[in-house]
Amino acid sequence: MNEFGAVLQARGLAKEHGQGQGLVRAVDEVDLDVPAGQMLAVTGPSGCGKSTLLHLLGGLERPSRGEVRLAGRRIDALSERALARLRRRSVGFVFQAFHLVEELSARENVELPVLLAGRSPRAAKKRAAMLLERVGLADRARHLPWELSGGQRQRVAIARAMANEPAVLLADEPTGNLDTAATLDVLRLFEGLRAAGQTLVIVTHDERVAATADRVVSMRDGAFVDDTRLAGHATGGLGEMFGLEY
Amino acid sequence: MQDAVLAMLAKEPSHGYLLRERLRRALGPLGESMNAGQVYVTLTRLEKAGLVASEHAEGLPDRPDRKVYALTPAGQRRVAAWLSEVSWPKPNLAEFHLKLAAAAAGRLADPVELVDAQRRELMRRLGEAQRAVLAEPDGSTAGLLLEGIALRLQADLRWLEACERVWSKVVDESEDA
């Protein structure tokens, strides 16, 4: 945490690929503060740089320029080893394609990051059982990923992302491969995490996913073009807003 | 709303407050703001139009909430016609489209900024609708109404995105010229 209370902070963050005529500014001098407990959605067309931004924020890629602070600590200049350690302990990732280990059961997938963080098998088992219960999959703990539906796999992935109580949960198109019902399940989970004070950053091109966030930033060509606060701005009740006529 | 009130009387005559309860249940969260007066105003209009008839129980004061309402033959025909018609609400996009065109032509405002302001407003509404969707249990019929609202807002937001894409080019070109 720092003096602004931001869990995640970026200053002048930039990522470039190629050079000369072929230079692509994937992320172009972005400043961002994500306060603790905020659910932030990042939207924009394909290729606008939103996934690259998420990777920079989570230490999966290194910036060309600029700073990233996670829980008050600069992460852009960490050694590979320190960065890997930080990712394991302080960041939870959720991807569009789930990225579960296919040879491991749901429970083992959730246990894995707890073990990698150096905790005992017993602690890992306990934590995994609790998290699978929380995502409504206690009865699927022994199933392998291919035995689960897409929505169930993503819920396992969310449980895994929460394994080490990360400072921030980063999700890249988490509902991109899911049908409407499974999308709603995932959104209900996020809603529950947010209610429990979890900080979340979700990259999505789905307006219905973005609309459940506290705040939405839109990206174009690597830069923010809009920043909207959503929560607490309702004008009248649903009935009034959606015009029932008598 | 008038047609729905009539159709809900088709099975059997009913008190106004029972009708209101059935409407509220069908509407789910959207019906929460509906008050008793609105249903009685509708019933009074329908009675004047000869589509419903009312009688009040003996010995009780002559108030709308004491009356039992029933369909007249004309009301029954109207219900049958309503059920078989396939009309659908028209989205009024032309007005906003013309707002952008007029703003650009008269240099009254930047159409891209108008689109952005509109998008923020629709995002907030979609947030309300979507949160209500998430709060409904699976398989709730009232939730379907919220689902429809959310899908429409999503379509409108996608249209606004297209508006922004094209108008920002038009504005750029006119500035270059």
XYZ file of C-alpha atoms in Angstrom, chain A residues 43-45 180-181 183-185 187-188 191 194 205-214 216 218 220 225-242 244-246, chain B residues 1-2 23 27 29-31 33-35 38-39 42 45 116 119-121 123-138 145-147 149-151 153-154 157-158 161 164:
92
model
C -12.376 -2.562 -22.462
C -11.541 -1.788 -26.043
C -11.334 -3.370 -29.488
C -24.466 -16.905 -20.968
C -25.278 -19.090 -17.955
C -20.773 -16.146 -17.677
C -23.353 -15.237 -15.039
C -21.831 -17.811 -12.645
C -19.778 -12.755 -12.626
C -21.554 -13.835 -9.449
C -19.285 -10.030 -7.257
C -15.512 -7.868 -4.619
C -14.738 -6.856 -24.669
C -18.127 -7.901 -23.263
C -20.107 -4.814 -22.229
C -22.206 -6.874 -19.837
C -19.104 -7.984 -17.961
C -17.648 -4.470 -17.901
C -20.931 -3.012 -16.657
C -20.723 -4.975 -13.396
C -17.435 -3.239 -12.470
C -17.065 -0.186 -10.232
C -14.546 1.089 -16.667
C -11.642 2.204 -22.443
C -7.671 2.705 -28.043
C -9.681 7.256 -23.948
C -12.333 7.106 -21.248
C -12.584 6.438 -17.511
C -16.107 6.014 -16.088
C -17.263 5.298 -12.541
C -20.344 3.122 -12.578
C -21.290 2.190 -9.039
C -23.561 4.490 -7.114
C -24.653 6.559 -10.094
C -28.052 4.993 -10.641
C -30.770 7.450 -11.522
C -34.012 6.151 -10.065
C -35.169 2.563 -9.752
C -35.089 -0.051 -12.432
C -38.790 0.393 -13.218
C -38.307 4.108 -13.725
C -35.105 3.675 -15.727
C -36.556 1.127 -18.097
C -42.889 0.841 -17.578
C -45.901 2.631 -19.039
C -49.412 2.460 -17.700
C -49.860 -2.218 -19.536
C -53.582 -1.945 -20.396
C -48.207 -7.991 -12.196
C -42.215 -8.075 -13.419
C -37.441 -6.258 -9.620
C -38.920 -3.991 -12.308
C -42.310 -4.147 -10.597
C -41.723 0.680 -7.989
C -45.261 -0.025 -9.235
C -47.870 1.396 -6.869
C -51.306 2.934 -11.274
C -53.281 -0.277 -11.567
C -55.592 1.618 -15.700
C -59.684 3.724 -18.022
C -19.066 9.186 -25.223
C -22.134 5.548 -23.764
C -21.344 6.347 -20.141
C -25.052 6.744 -19.405
C -23.077 1.680 -19.299
C -24.518 2.806 -15.952
C -27.965 1.570 -16.915
C -26.523 -1.710 -18.114
C -24.714 -1.990 -14.771
C -28.041 -1.631 -12.945
C -29.745 -4.169 -15.187
C -26.849 -6.604 -15.041
C -26.606 -6.466 -11.247
C -30.344 -7.190 -11.105
C -29.800 -10.145 -13.491
C -27.085 -11.512 -11.193
C -29.369 -11.193 -8.180
C -32.125 -13.295 -9.810
C -32.058 -17.043 -9.228
C -31.456 -19.330 -12.219
C -37.196 -9.366 -18.565
C -33.942 -8.090 -17.078
C -31.991 -10.303 -19.482
C -33.111 -5.229 -21.139
C -29.424 -6.061 -20.676
C -29.141 -7.544 -24.188
C -28.447 -2.122 -23.884
C -25.516 -4.222 -25.035
C -23.556 0.127 -26.754
C -22.152 -1.746 -29.743
C -19.047 2.069 -30.635
C -17.719 6.657 -32.442
